[in-house]
Short mmCIF file of C-alpha atoms and ligand atoms in Angstrom, two decimals:
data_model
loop_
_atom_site.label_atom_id
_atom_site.label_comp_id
_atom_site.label_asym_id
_atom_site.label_seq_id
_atom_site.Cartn_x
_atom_site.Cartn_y
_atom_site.Cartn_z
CA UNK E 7 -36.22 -4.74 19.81
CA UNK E 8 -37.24 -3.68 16.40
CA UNK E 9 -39.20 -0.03 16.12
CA UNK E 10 -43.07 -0.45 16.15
CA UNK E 11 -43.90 1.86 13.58
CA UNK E 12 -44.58 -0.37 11.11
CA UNK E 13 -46.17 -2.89 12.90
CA UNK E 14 -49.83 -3.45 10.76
CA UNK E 15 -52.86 -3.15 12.52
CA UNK E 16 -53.63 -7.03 11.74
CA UNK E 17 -50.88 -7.93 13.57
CA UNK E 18 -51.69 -5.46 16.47
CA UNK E 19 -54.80 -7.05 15.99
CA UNK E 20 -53.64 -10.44 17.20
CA UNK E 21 -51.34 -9.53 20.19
CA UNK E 22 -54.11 -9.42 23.00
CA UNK E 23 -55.11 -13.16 22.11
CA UNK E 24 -51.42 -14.28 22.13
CA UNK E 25 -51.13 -12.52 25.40
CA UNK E 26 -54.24 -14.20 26.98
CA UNK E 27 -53.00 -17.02 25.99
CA UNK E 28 -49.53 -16.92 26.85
CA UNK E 29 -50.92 -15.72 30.18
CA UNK E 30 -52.94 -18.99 30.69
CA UNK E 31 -49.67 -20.98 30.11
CA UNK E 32 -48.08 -18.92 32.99
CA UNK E 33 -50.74 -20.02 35.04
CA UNK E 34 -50.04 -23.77 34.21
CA UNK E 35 -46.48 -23.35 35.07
CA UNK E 36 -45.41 -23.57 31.40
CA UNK E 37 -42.06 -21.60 30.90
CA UNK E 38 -41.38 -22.54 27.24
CA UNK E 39 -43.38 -23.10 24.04
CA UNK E 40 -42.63 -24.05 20.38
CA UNK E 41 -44.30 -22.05 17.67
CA UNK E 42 -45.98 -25.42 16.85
CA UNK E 43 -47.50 -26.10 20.40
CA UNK E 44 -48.55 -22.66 20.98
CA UNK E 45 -50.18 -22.78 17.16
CA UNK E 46 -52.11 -25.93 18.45
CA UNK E 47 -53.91 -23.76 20.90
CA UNK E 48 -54.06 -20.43 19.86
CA UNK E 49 -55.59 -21.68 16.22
CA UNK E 50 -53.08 -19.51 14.03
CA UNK E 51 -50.50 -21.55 12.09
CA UNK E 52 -46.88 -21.84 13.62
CA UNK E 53 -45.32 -20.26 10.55
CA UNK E 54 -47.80 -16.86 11.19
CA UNK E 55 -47.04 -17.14 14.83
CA UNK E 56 -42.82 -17.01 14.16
CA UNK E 57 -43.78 -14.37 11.53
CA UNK E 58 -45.89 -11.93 13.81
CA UNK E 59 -43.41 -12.65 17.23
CA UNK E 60 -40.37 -11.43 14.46
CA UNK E 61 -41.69 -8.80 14.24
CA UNK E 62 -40.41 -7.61 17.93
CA UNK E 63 -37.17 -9.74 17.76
CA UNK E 64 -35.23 -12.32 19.93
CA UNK E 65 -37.93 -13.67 21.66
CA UNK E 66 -37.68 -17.29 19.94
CA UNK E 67 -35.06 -20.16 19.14
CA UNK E 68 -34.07 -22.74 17.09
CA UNK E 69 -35.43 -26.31 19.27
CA UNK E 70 -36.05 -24.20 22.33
CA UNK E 71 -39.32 -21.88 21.01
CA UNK E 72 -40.75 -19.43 23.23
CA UNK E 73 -39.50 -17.91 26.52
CA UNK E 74 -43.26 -17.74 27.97
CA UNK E 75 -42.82 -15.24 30.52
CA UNK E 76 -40.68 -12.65 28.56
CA UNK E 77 -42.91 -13.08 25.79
CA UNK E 78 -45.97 -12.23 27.89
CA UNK E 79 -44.01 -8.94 29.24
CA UNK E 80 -42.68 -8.05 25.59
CA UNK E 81 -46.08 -7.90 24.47
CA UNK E 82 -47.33 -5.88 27.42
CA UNK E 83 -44.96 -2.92 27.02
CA UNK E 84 -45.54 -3.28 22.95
CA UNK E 85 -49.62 -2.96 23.74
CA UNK E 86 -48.68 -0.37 25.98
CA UNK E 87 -49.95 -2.52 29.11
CA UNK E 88 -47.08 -1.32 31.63
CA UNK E 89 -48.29 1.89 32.69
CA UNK E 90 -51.46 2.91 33.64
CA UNK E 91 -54.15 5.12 32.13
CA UNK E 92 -57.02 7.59 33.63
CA UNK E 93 -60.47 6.58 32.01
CA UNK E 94 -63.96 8.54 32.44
CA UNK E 95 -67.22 6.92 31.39
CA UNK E 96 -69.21 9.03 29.58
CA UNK E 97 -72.92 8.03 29.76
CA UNK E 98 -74.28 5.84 33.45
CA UNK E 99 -76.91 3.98 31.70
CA UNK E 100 -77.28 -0.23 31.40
CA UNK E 101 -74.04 -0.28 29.81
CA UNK E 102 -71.52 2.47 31.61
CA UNK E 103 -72.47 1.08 34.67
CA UNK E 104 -71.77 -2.60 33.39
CA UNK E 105 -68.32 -1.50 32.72
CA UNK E 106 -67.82 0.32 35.77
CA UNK E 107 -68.79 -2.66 38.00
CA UNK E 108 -66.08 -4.73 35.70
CA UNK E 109 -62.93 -4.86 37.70
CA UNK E 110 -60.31 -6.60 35.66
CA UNK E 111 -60.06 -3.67 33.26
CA UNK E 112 -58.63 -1.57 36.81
CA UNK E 113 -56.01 -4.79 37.13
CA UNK E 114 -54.47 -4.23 33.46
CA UNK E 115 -54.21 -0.22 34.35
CA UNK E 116 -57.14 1.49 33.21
CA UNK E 117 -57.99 3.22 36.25
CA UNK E 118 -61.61 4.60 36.13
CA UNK E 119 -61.95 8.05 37.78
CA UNK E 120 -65.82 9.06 37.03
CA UNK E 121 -68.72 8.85 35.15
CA UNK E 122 -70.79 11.43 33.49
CA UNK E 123 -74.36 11.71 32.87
CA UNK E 124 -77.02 14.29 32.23
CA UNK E 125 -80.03 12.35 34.10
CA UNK E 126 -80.48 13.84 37.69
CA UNK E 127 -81.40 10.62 39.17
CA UNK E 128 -77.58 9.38 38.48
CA UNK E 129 -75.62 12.33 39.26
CA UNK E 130 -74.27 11.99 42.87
CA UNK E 131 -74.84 7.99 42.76
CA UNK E 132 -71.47 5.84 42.96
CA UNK E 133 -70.72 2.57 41.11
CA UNK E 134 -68.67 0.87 43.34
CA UNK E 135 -66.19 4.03 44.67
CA UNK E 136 -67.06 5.92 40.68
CA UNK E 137 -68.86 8.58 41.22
CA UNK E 138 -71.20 9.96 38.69
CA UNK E 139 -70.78 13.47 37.73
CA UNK E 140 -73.12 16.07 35.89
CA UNK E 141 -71.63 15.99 32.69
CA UNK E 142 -71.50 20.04 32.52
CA UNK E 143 -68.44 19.37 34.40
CA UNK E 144 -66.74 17.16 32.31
CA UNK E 145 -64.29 19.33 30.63
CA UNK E 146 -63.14 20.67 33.65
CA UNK E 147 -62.59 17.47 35.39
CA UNK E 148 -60.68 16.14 32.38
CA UNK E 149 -58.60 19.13 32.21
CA UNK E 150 -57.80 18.87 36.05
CA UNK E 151 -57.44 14.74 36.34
CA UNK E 152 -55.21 14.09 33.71
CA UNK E 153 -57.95 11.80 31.90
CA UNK E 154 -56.62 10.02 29.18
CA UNK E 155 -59.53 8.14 27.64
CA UNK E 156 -63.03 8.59 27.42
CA UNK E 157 -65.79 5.55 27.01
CA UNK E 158 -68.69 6.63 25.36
CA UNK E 159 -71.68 4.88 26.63
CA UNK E 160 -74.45 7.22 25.60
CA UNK E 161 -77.11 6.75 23.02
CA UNK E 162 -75.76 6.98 19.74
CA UNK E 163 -77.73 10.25 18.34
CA UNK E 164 -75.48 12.11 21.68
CA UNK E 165 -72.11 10.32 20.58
CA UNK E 166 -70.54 12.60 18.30
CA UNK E 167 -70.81 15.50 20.64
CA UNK E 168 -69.87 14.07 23.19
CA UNK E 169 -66.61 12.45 21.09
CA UNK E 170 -66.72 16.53 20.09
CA UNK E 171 -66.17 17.66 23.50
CA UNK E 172 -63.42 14.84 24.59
CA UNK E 173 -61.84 15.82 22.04
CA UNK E 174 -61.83 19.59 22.63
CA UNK E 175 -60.72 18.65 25.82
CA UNK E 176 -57.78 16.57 24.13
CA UNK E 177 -58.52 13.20 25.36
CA UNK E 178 -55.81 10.49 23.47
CA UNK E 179 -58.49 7.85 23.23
CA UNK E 180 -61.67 7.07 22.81
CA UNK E 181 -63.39 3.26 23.49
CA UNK E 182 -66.71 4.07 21.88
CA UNK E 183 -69.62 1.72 22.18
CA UNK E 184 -72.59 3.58 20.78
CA UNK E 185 -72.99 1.96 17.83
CA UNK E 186 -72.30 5.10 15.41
CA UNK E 187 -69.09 5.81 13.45
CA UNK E 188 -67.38 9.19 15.08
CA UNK E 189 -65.56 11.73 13.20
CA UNK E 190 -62.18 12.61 15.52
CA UNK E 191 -59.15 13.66 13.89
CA UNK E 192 -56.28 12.22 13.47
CA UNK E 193 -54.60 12.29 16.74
CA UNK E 194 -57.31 11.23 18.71
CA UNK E 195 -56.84 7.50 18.75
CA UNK E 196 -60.36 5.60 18.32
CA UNK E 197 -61.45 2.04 19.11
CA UNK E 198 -65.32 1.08 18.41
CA UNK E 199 -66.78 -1.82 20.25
CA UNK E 200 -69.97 -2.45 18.15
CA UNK E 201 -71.49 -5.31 20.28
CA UNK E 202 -73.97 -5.39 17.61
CA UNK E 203 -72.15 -6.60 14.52
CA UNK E 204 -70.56 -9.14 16.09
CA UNK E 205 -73.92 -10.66 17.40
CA UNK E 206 -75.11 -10.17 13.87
CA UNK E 207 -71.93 -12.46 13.00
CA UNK E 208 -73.21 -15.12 14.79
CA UNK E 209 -76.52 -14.48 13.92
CA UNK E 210 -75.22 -15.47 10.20
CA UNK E 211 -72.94 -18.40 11.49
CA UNK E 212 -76.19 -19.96 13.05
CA UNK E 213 -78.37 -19.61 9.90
CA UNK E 214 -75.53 -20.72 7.44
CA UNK E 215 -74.76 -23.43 10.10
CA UNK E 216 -71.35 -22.58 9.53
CA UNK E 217 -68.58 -24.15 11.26
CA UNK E 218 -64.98 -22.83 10.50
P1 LIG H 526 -78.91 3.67 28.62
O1 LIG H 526 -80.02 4.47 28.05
O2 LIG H 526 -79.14 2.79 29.78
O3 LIG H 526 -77.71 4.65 29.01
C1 LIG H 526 -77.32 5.77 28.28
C2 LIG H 526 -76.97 6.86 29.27
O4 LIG H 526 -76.35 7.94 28.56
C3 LIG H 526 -78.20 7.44 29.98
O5 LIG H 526 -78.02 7.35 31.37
C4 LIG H 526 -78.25 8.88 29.48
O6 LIG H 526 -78.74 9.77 30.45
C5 LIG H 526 -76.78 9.12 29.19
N1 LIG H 526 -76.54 10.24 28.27
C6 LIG H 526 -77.24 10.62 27.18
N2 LIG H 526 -76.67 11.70 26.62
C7 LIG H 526 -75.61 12.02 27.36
C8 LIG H 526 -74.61 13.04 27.30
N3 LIG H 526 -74.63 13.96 26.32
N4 LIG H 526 -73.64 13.06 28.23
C9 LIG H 526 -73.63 12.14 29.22
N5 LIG H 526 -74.52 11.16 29.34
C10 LIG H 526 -75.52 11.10 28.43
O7 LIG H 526 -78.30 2.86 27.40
P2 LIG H 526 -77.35 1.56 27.46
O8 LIG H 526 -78.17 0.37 27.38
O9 LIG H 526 -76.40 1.71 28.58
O10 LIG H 526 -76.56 1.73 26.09
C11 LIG H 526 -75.59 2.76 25.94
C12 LIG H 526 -75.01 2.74 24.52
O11 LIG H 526 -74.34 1.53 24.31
C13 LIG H 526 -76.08 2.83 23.45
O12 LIG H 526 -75.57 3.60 22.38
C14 LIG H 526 -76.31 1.41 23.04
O13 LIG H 526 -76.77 1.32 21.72
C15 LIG H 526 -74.92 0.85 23.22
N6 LIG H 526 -74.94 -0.57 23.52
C16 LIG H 526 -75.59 -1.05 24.61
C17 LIG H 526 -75.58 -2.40 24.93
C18 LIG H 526 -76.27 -2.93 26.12
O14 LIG H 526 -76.22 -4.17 26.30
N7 LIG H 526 -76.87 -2.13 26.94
C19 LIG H 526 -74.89 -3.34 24.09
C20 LIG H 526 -74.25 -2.73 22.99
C21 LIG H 526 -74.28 -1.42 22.74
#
């Protein structure tokens, strides 16, 4: 296997969909695919599909395509998907508490330890077996629980400080959703979800009627 340093963030981009869908053909007892078949389902062209898989080596052949199985695994350990991580949620409104209640991120090894809020009325309360902490505590607790990413589901004007403080606590990553752009530096790794902008997509789709 080829290093993953160069790897570009469009491609990276792509591997979660071919691993859902590679993970759907597991479930249909489907061991091997060509580039063509799998291109017919996944909606990217066969010749992108042999392009982005060479990128990680060995995994296809001439007239016998895809290995399913060791594909699916391959792209596991290159999304870093075969060890687990320690997640806090930062914020226990509407939205933290959606996420806590959502088990399958727990199944793919994000393991959420606590959630942190400032509102009395949560702190103490449990989502599921999370507790919710004061968040005056939550340097400490990072410090002592190994936490490796932090979700921020606060409002957006309290987003950069608390990014400021995971990151003074060195979290690795942070999953925001508060629909701000954060400053971190460079070695923080950040990943926005702005649920937003992609309703505002299909906002546009639906008065452009557009189709493709
Ligand atoms: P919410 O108001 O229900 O929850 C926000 C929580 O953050 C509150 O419990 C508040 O006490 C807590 N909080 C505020 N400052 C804090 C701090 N410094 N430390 C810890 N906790 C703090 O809001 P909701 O609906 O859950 O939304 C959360 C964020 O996600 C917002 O930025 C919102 O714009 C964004 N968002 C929400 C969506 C939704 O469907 N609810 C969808 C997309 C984005």
């Amino acid at each position: 296997q080829k290093g993953n340093a160069k790897i570009s963030m469009a491609v990276i981009r792509r591997l979660p969909k071919y691993r859902r869908y590679l993970a759907e053909l597991l479930d249909r007892g489907v061991h091997r695919i060509s580039s063509r078949e799998l291109s017919k389902i996944i909606g990217f062209t066969a010749s992108q599909i042999r392009q982005d898989l060479n990128n990680f080596g060995g995994f296809g052949q001439q007239g016998y395509g895809y290995n399913v199985a060791a594909l699916y695994e391959a792209i596991g350990k290159i999304l870093g998907l075969d060890r687990k991580y320690n997640t806090i949620i930062v914020g226990a409104g509407n939205l933290g508490q959606a996420i806590a209640n959502y088990t399958n991120f727990e199944k793919s090894g994000f393991i959420p330890k606590a959630m942190f809020d400032i509102n009395p009325k949560l702190i103490g309360l449990k989502i599921r077996d999370i507790e919710i902490i004061d968040a005056d505590k939550m340097e400490e607790y990072i410090k002592e629980n190994n936490v490796d990413i932090g979700i921020i589901c606060t409002n957006k004007e309290q987003a950069q400080a608390v990014a400021d403080r995971l990151v003074k606590s060195n979290i690795k990553g942070i999953w925001n959703f508060a629909p701000t752009d954060l400053d971190v530096p460079e070695k923080v790794m950040l990943e926005n979800v702005h649920l937003s902008e992609s309703l505002y997509t299909l906002s546009f789709l639906l008065k452009h009627n557009r189709i493709d």
